[in-house]
mmCIF file of C-alpha atoms in Angstrom:
data_model
loop_
_atom_site.group_PDB
_atom_site.id
_atom_site.type_symbol
_atom_site.label_atom_id
_atom_site.label_comp_id
_atom_site.label_asym_id
_atom_site.label_seq_id
_atom_site.Cartn_x
_atom_site.Cartn_y
_atom_site.Cartn_z
ATOM 1 C CA UNK A 18 134.963 116.071 63.480
ATOM 2 C CA UNK A 19 132.037 113.911 62.407
ATOM 3 C CA UNK A 20 131.975 110.178 62.739
ATOM 4 C CA UNK A 21 129.711 108.008 60.612
ATOM 5 C CA UNK A 22 127.370 107.332 63.573
ATOM 6 C CA UNK A 23 126.598 111.036 64.171
ATOM 7 C CA UNK A 24 126.028 111.594 60.435
ATOM 8 C CA UNK A 25 123.613 108.646 60.294
ATOM 9 C CA UNK A 26 121.846 109.907 63.421
ATOM 10 C CA UNK A 27 121.408 113.409 61.944
ATOM 11 C CA UNK A 28 120.285 111.970 58.602
ATOM 12 C CA UNK A 29 117.713 109.807 60.389
ATOM 13 C CA UNK A 30 116.312 112.849 62.212
ATOM 14 C CA UNK A 31 116.077 114.856 58.998
ATOM 15 C CA UNK A 32 114.276 112.006 57.234
ATOM 16 C CA UNK A 33 111.898 111.564 60.186
ATOM 17 C CA UNK A 34 111.077 115.297 60.228
ATOM 18 C CA UNK A 35 110.535 115.326 56.466
ATOM 19 C CA UNK A 36 108.222 112.312 56.657
ATOM 20 C CA UNK A 37 106.239 113.899 59.510
ATOM 21 C CA UNK A 38 105.820 117.063 57.447
ATOM 22 C CA UNK A 39 104.649 115.125 54.402
ATOM 23 C CA UNK A 40 102.201 113.153 56.524
ATOM 24 C CA UNK A 41 100.748 116.347 58.005
ATOM 25 C CA UNK A 42 100.290 117.883 54.548
ATOM 26 C CA UNK A 43 98.766 114.670 53.200
ATOM 27 C CA UNK A 44 96.271 114.357 56.045
ATOM 28 C CA UNK A 45 95.284 118.024 55.783
ATOM 29 C CA UNK A 46 94.782 117.644 52.033
ATOM 30 C CA UNK A 47 92.468 114.657 52.483
ATOM 31 C CA UNK A 48 90.123 116.208 55.028
ATOM 32 C CA UNK A 49 87.992 118.967 53.548
ATOM 33 C CA UNK A 50 86.509 121.265 56.134
ATOM 34 C CA UNK A 51 82.753 121.548 56.400
ATOM 35 C CA UNK A 52 81.426 125.090 55.949
ATOM 36 C CA UNK A 53 79.745 126.736 58.903
ATOM 37 C CA UNK A 54 76.227 125.476 59.711
ATOM 38 C CA UNK A 55 73.374 127.755 58.596
ATOM 39 C CA UNK A 56 70.174 128.173 60.590
ATOM 40 C CA UNK A 57 67.199 126.049 59.627
ATOM 41 C CA UNK A 58 64.154 128.047 58.525
ATOM 42 C CA UNK A 59 61.922 126.642 61.255
ATOM 43 C CA UNK A 60 58.208 127.343 60.933
ATOM 44 C CA UNK A 61 58.388 127.761 57.150
ATOM 45 C CA UNK A 62 56.109 125.509 55.099
ATOM 46 C CA UNK A 63 58.214 123.528 52.650
ATOM 47 C CA UNK A 64 57.187 123.197 49.021
ATOM 48 C CA UNK A 65 59.184 119.950 48.769
ATOM 49 C CA UNK A 66 60.304 117.287 51.261
ATOM 50 C CA UNK A 67 63.478 115.223 50.846
ATOM 51 C CA UNK A 68 64.316 112.181 53.003
ATOM 52 C CA UNK A 69 67.912 111.457 53.994
ATOM 53 C CA UNK A 70 67.971 107.742 54.769
ATOM 54 C CA UNK A 71 70.015 104.651 53.884
ATOM 55 C CA UNK A 72 72.866 106.808 52.530
ATOM 56 C CA UNK A 73 70.709 108.450 49.867
ATOM 57 C CA UNK A 74 68.423 111.429 49.368
ATOM 58 C CA UNK A 75 64.887 110.675 48.148
ATOM 59 C CA UNK A 76 64.094 112.235 45.733
ATOM 60 C CA UNK A 77 67.591 113.025 44.557
ATOM 61 C CA UNK A 78 66.593 116.040 42.430
ATOM 62 C CA UNK A 79 63.808 118.486 43.278
ATOM 63 C CA UNK A 80 62.530 121.691 41.676
ATOM 64 C CA UNK A 81 61.113 124.713 43.513
ATOM 65 C CA UNK A 82 60.377 128.347 42.698
ATOM 66 C CA UNK A 83 62.281 131.338 44.068
ATOM 67 C CA UNK A 84 61.043 132.001 47.611
ATOM 68 C CA UNK A 85 60.041 128.383 48.268
ATOM 69 C CA UNK A 86 61.622 126.064 50.801
ATOM 70 C CA UNK A 87 62.935 122.505 50.818
ATOM 71 C CA UNK A 88 62.816 120.430 54.007
ATOM 72 C CA UNK A 89 65.212 117.532 54.518
ATOM 73 C CA UNK A 90 64.059 114.918 57.027
ATOM 74 C CA UNK A 91 66.688 112.671 58.605
ATOM 75 C CA UNK A 92 65.744 109.058 59.350
ATOM 76 C CA UNK A 93 67.633 105.844 59.909
ATOM 77 C CA UNK A 94 70.559 104.633 61.946
ATOM 78 C CA UNK A 95 73.328 106.879 60.623
ATOM 79 C CA UNK A 96 73.926 110.597 60.973
ATOM 80 C CA UNK A 97 73.623 112.713 57.821
ATOM 81 C CA UNK A 98 73.620 116.362 56.826
ATOM 82 C CA UNK A 99 73.107 118.506 53.737
ATOM 83 C CA UNK A 100 76.014 120.657 52.587
ATOM 84 C CA UNK A 101 75.574 122.862 49.522
ATOM 85 C CA UNK A 102 78.544 122.789 47.157
ATOM 86 C CA UNK A 103 78.557 126.604 47.250
ATOM 87 C CA UNK A 104 78.126 126.716 51.055
ATOM 88 C CA UNK A 105 74.783 128.554 50.821
ATOM 89 C CA UNK A 106 73.060 126.045 53.123
ATOM 90 C CA UNK A 107 74.620 123.638 55.609
ATOM 91 C CA UNK A 108 72.772 121.566 58.198
ATOM 92 C CA UNK A 109 73.959 120.006 61.418
ATOM 93 C CA UNK A 110 75.004 116.358 61.295
ATOM 94 C CA UNK A 111 71.938 114.583 62.682
ATOM 95 C CA UNK A 112 70.181 111.209 63.021
ATOM 96 C CA UNK A 113 66.650 112.542 63.330
ATOM 97 C CA UNK A 114 64.777 115.770 62.886
ATOM 98 C CA UNK A 115 64.823 118.066 59.885
ATOM 99 C CA UNK A 116 66.471 121.030 58.209
ATOM 100 C CA UNK A 117 64.662 123.613 56.062
ATOM 101 C CA UNK A 118 66.142 126.119 53.625
ATOM 102 C CA UNK A 119 64.375 128.893 51.685
ATOM 103 C CA UNK A 120 65.827 129.501 48.210
ATOM 104 C CA UNK A 121 65.953 133.180 47.266
ATOM 105 C CA UNK A 122 67.920 133.002 44.009
ATOM 106 C CA UNK A 123 67.297 130.952 40.854
ATOM 107 C CA UNK A 124 69.904 128.359 39.972
ATOM 108 C CA UNK A 125 71.079 124.807 40.410
ATOM 109 C CA UNK A 126 72.210 123.907 43.931
ATOM 110 C CA UNK A 127 74.165 120.665 44.276
ATOM 111 C CA UNK A 128 74.649 119.254 47.755
ATOM 112 C CA UNK A 129 75.959 116.163 49.529
ATOM 113 C CA UNK A 130 76.448 114.617 52.955
ATOM 114 C CA UNK A 131 79.760 115.618 54.524
ATOM 115 C CA UNK A 132 80.493 112.106 55.804
ATOM 116 C CA UNK A 133 78.869 110.098 52.982
ATOM 117 C CA UNK A 134 80.072 111.780 49.752
ATOM 118 C CA UNK A 135 78.178 109.209 47.688
ATOM 119 C CA UNK A 136 74.992 110.894 48.955
ATOM 120 C CA UNK A 137 74.321 113.611 46.396
ATOM 121 C CA UNK A 138 71.325 115.707 45.547
ATOM 122 C CA UNK A 139 70.283 118.749 43.551
ATOM 123 C CA UNK A 140 67.769 121.539 44.077
ATOM 124 C CA UNK A 141 66.747 123.393 40.934
ATOM 125 C CA UNK A 142 65.288 126.834 41.665
ATOM 126 C CA UNK A 143 63.233 128.474 38.923
ATOM 127 C CA UNK A 144 61.806 131.993 38.582
#
């Protein structure tokens, strides 16, 4: 029938498979996916400029009116992006250059950098 060696061998395989499954679920749960990149509104004059440098946005909170744009300029040695919490605007990950978004609805738009979650900012859009 079964000897103790074959039972231990099967038990070891089951434990290894279970651990691999738990690891896969744990890794997937820790890596949020970045929403799809939205096109930058090139050629639009921005009402406000925000710098993304040294793992911070300057200024951190800005206010614009409906129909106005914000331009983020990327400087420094590390790559950054802007990712709206609601996914309404998402830039490429970049070291230099800029990204511009026109706000068409009033509200409060929180955003961060997908690889530096301590980088947070807010755009307040008023009527």
